[in-house]
Amino acid sequence: MPATIQDVARAAGVSVGTVSRAMNNYTDVSAKTRERILQAAQRLGYSPNVMARNLSSKHLKNIALILSGAMEEEMFNHFDIMLMRGCFEFASKKGLDISIHTIDAKIQREKSYEQLCYEYNLAGAVLMGLKVTEPYYCESLAKCKQPCVLIDLEPVGEYVSTVTIDHVAAFDEMTQYLIDKGHRKIVLVAGRKNAMVTMERLAGAYQAMERNGLCLTGDHIIYTDFLKQEAYCGVRRYFESHPPDSVTAFLCMSDMLAIGTIDALKSKGYRVPRDYSVTGYDGLELTTYTDPRITTIDQNIQQKGYEAAKLLFEMLEGRRAQRLVLPYTLRKRASVRNINRAE
Amino acid sequence: MPATIQDVARAAGVSVGTVSRAMNNYTDVSAKTRERILQAAQRLGYSPNVMARNLSSKHLKNIALILSGAMEEEMFNHFDIMLMRGCFEFASKKGLDISIHTIDAKIQREKSYEQLCYEYNLAGAVLMGLKVTEPYYCESLAKCKQPCVLIDLEPVGEYVSTVTIDHVAAFDEMTQYLIDKGHRKIVLVAGRKNAMVTMERLAGAYQAMERNGLCLTGDHIIYTDFLKQEAYCGVRRYFESHPPDSVTAFLCMSDMLAIGTIDALKSKGYRVPRDYSVTGYDGLELTTYTDPRITTIDQNIQQKGYEAAKLLFEMLEGRRAQRLVLPYTLRKRASVRNINRAE
DNA sequence: CTGAAAGCGCTAACAC
DNA sequence: GTGTTAGCGCTTTCAG
């Protein structure tokens, strides 16, 4: 049976209140007593019970990483991992303890963010994988006084910060890059139809196409739920109703979609980039292992996570919510071929 | 301010005890009152405070996933993700709530497993990424009455289960496969020197080599900490002191090491598998995206996680600790070339 | 500087 | 069936 604060108090010959003060680095404990208490605690192998501490303490200090839909689909993918790493990087730098909680669509419909915070005594959280298609939940965020940080979403309410990149500009740049390489017939392998990130990237694609006098028709857009397998099937299906020369490049909204696309192309006997060019998005490390290495937008995901945790930390210290837009980088690699006549 | 059990009691016109019983599905509450209470709870948006519940409750019900060294090196990699997915798969199937905690080497040296359990009121946990090089911690596990499940380690103590695969046999099989393909000059790209998994796989390699009258000398073993980058450097360094024809195949102890090895080989202008064959280990999905696709041992990692969580669950119900050995599969792919004269 | 005591929100034993 | 009450281990006033 592990030691409680009572045991330490007894062993050090003081009251529990004094032990508590000593353990929490209060200044109003004499150096001598503190030393005695710390030694007793050490000797007994005492560590405070987190539940009791949280229950009695007024000030919420706990911060959390909330993984939404961790079990559905391909959630908990490479993207999320990097995000988590970033958060932990910040936490360990600051000596913070971040708790992790998983929620799913069902929970989100039944329990507000505020309730979750109450349940776990959270001061605030970084929310990963949240979908705007859960309007109720987003509303609950807006109303809540516990701050939170969202990734790649629009801020809602006074205590919600977001960290994102300029997806419109990034996708515009990627589209322009393909166009510069001579591609006119482009198929878009898109994400979930009403996801924020999908719409923004779509806007970027349209913007670039229009600027170049091109147009993107509906039958040249393949919607997916960001699953590799869907890209694979979607691309194969595309060729069932379109001739091979109706397209020269596949513009994908994620690296995993690009991988699925390349798979599909290879399965049809085509070669990348000889027959078709393919681009990704996210900048996952694995785009450098693939054959060919994939041209992509490097979002610098880990930094996104780092900044998210930092933002939360700052909000907890009283700073206002904000929308942080991080830079991105276009990584030009072998999956795109220049098809301009000139060369 | 969220509702407490008091508020619900007041709203439903009953005592807190009755609310507690109703919320916890006790049978000794009349259907009518239960209904009234549930409605009141719903209306007030009540959800029990986890801290208070855990503090007051005698029976520990919480189970956790403990990520050891989540922040160091490449921990939190694809392997761990799949393991986590497996755990969550089981949890969501059983309707269990798994909390996640991260610990690092420092914490492990200061705080025993028992203390951790006490701190978070844990009934037991699945421990991921634990290193035997933390002897103190492993001892603390052995002494503790809270059950736990380890991955790829040997069981220690009465309440420690493990789930693993037969690494000796698996690595033997892989080595034999290379030998069957005509490879006699093999370089081993190994993991951390005294890691359990490294030693087991090493034993498998020796076993197969000896059986075939081959021998593995020290200068043909490259030790790493399972980091891709180390394989990259190690392989390049190998060629500085050995002629190109001193080796025909690289036998790697993980898929990431195989990727690093292939990178190094490519950087030297060699091609895989034309010039050198390379094998991986783990069966990560990304070995199917690489160029070439990597021959590997599929550990079925997600199932490992699933079984680990299941084992923990069963131990909590009184079942004895056990050592579970799962099957594996050799996935033959393009990274190995047959160099027998016959073909 | 330190001790005493009042809770934090909940569960579980015990009455009725 | 339901109410009452004693804690769970800790923090935090409030005295002294």
XYZ file of C-alpha atoms in Angstrom, chain B residues 145-330:
186
model
C 0.338 -6.603 -7.511
C -1.233 -4.452 -10.204
C -1.133 -6.559 -13.313
C 0.511 -5.338 -16.456
C 1.222 -6.524 -19.957
C 4.524 -6.061 -21.743
C 5.323 -6.308 -25.409
C 8.260 -8.358 -26.653
C 9.805 -8.817 -23.244
C 10.151 -11.728 -20.893
C 7.609 -12.037 -18.105
C 8.861 -11.040 -14.679
C 6.859 -11.691 -11.583
C 3.466 -13.042 -10.896
C 1.284 -10.373 -12.429
C 3.155 -9.607 -15.594
C 1.933 -10.999 -18.890
C 3.727 -10.592 -22.165
C 2.756 -10.812 -25.768
C 5.394 -11.459 -28.335
C 6.224 -13.490 -31.384
C 8.928 -16.099 -31.732
C 11.640 -13.712 -32.826
C 14.276 -16.426 -32.917
C 12.269 -18.561 -35.304
C 11.173 -15.576 -37.359
C 14.680 -14.280 -37.843
C 15.955 -17.765 -38.492
C 13.346 -18.132 -41.206
C 14.291 -14.836 -42.763
C 17.984 -15.685 -42.678
C 17.306 -19.078 -44.201
C 15.288 -17.386 -46.902
C 18.260 -15.236 -47.850
C 20.535 -18.254 -47.820
C 18.125 -20.176 -50.011
C 18.279 -17.301 -52.459
C 22.002 -17.838 -52.706
C 23.247 -15.257 -50.235
C 26.331 -16.299 -48.309
C 27.851 -12.949 -47.457
C 25.373 -11.262 -45.190
C 25.636 -8.071 -43.174
C 23.355 -7.801 -40.181
C 21.892 -4.382 -39.437
C 20.954 -4.897 -35.804
C 19.047 -2.978 -33.160
C 20.057 -1.767 -29.725
C 22.782 -3.997 -28.404
C 21.158 -5.347 -25.279
C 17.525 -5.059 -26.246
C 15.601 -8.281 -25.825
C 14.371 -8.247 -29.386
C 17.859 -7.668 -30.731
C 19.305 -10.616 -28.886
C 16.521 -12.943 -29.911
C 16.783 -12.031 -33.556
C 20.535 -12.278 -33.382
C 20.164 -15.798 -32.016
C 17.890 -16.622 -34.923
C 20.441 -15.341 -37.405
C 23.312 -17.286 -35.836
C 21.205 -20.387 -35.693
C 20.396 -20.283 -39.387
C 23.919 -19.369 -40.416
C 25.481 -22.183 -38.432
C 23.031 -24.699 -39.741
C 24.227 -23.771 -43.203
C 27.891 -23.830 -42.330
C 28.187 -20.067 -42.500
C 29.537 -17.768 -39.884
C 28.701 -14.261 -38.873
C 31.699 -12.211 -37.826
C 31.560 -9.118 -35.674
C 32.574 -6.773 -38.461
C 29.514 -7.860 -40.384
C 27.180 -6.618 -37.689
C 26.102 -2.985 -37.542
C 24.481 -2.038 -34.254
C 21.973 0.804 -34.075
C 19.313 2.141 -31.767
C 16.708 1.170 -34.332
C 17.045 4.532 -35.991
C 16.879 4.765 -39.748
C 19.611 7.355 -39.799
C 21.996 5.033 -37.977
C 21.457 2.307 -40.540
C 22.156 4.839 -43.250
C 25.439 5.929 -41.683
C 26.392 2.436 -40.595
C 26.017 0.959 -44.050
C 27.945 3.775 -45.686
C 30.674 3.369 -43.119
C 30.745 -0.370 -43.779
C 31.752 0.230 -47.362
C 34.612 2.453 -46.288
C 36.363 -0.508 -44.721
C 35.039 -3.387 -46.811
C 35.114 -4.113 -50.536
C 31.799 -4.076 -52.406
C 31.856 -7.806 -52.973
C 32.212 -8.643 -49.274
C 28.450 -8.679 -48.975
C 25.417 -9.546 -51.074
C 22.588 -9.013 -48.632
C 21.657 -6.791 -45.699
C 19.555 -8.458 -43.049
C 17.870 -5.702 -41.050
C 16.162 -5.970 -37.684
C 13.402 -3.524 -38.504
C 11.687 -2.036 -41.508
C 12.969 1.425 -40.711
C 16.509 0.077 -40.631
C 15.864 -1.523 -44.000
C 14.723 1.811 -45.356
C 17.846 3.487 -44.029
C 19.944 0.722 -45.538
C 18.312 1.061 -48.933
C 18.835 4.821 -48.758
C 22.510 4.320 -48.052
C 22.869 1.824 -50.861
C 21.167 4.134 -53.315
C 23.341 7.006 -52.171
C 26.388 4.928 -53.111
C 24.943 4.399 -56.555
C 23.915 0.805 -55.956
C 20.538 -0.601 -56.814
C 18.319 -2.847 -54.758
C 17.936 -5.732 -55.291
C 20.144 -5.823 -58.390
C 23.366 -5.095 -56.506
C 22.340 -5.927 -52.970
C 19.356 -7.567 -51.357
C 17.764 -6.071 -48.247
C 15.241 -7.464 -45.788
C 13.172 -5.737 -43.120
C 11.314 -6.797 -40.029
C 7.985 -5.721 -38.468
C 5.673 -5.654 -41.444
C 4.872 -1.963 -41.430
C 2.464 -0.912 -44.113
C 4.978 1.448 -45.579
C 7.150 -1.436 -46.731
C 4.636 -1.800 -49.532
C 5.120 1.790 -50.710
C 8.866 1.711 -50.904
C 11.055 1.177 -53.904
C 11.536 -1.726 -53.990
C 8.809 -3.160 -51.806
C 10.543 -4.729 -48.845
C 10.649 -8.394 -47.896
C 9.784 -8.462 -44.225
C 8.441 -10.380 -41.253
C 4.876 -9.285 -40.666
C 4.386 -9.219 -36.922
C 0.735 -8.331 -37.198
C 1.364 -5.532 -34.770
C -2.183 -4.384 -34.347
C -3.199 -7.823 -33.219
C -0.382 -7.757 -30.723
C -1.883 -4.632 -29.227
C -5.327 -6.143 -29.278
C -4.171 -9.261 -27.479
C -2.216 -7.221 -24.970
C -5.309 -5.277 -23.967
C -7.311 -8.480 -23.866
C -4.740 -10.152 -21.660
C -4.836 -7.249 -19.247
C -8.592 -7.371 -19.150
C -8.546 -11.048 -18.372
C -5.951 -10.677 -15.642
C -8.132 -8.062 -14.021
C -10.844 -10.658 -13.931
C -8.577 -13.014 -12.058
C -6.916 -14.995 -14.778
C -3.255 -15.849 -14.314
C -0.468 -14.041 -16.088
C 0.796 -15.664 -19.227
C 3.239 -15.392 -22.068
C 1.355 -15.175 -25.322
C 3.217 -15.991 -28.504
C 1.510 -14.829 -31.677
C 2.144 -16.053 -35.200
C 4.069 -14.094 -37.805
C 4.324 -14.185 -41.566
C 7.264 -13.875 -43.899
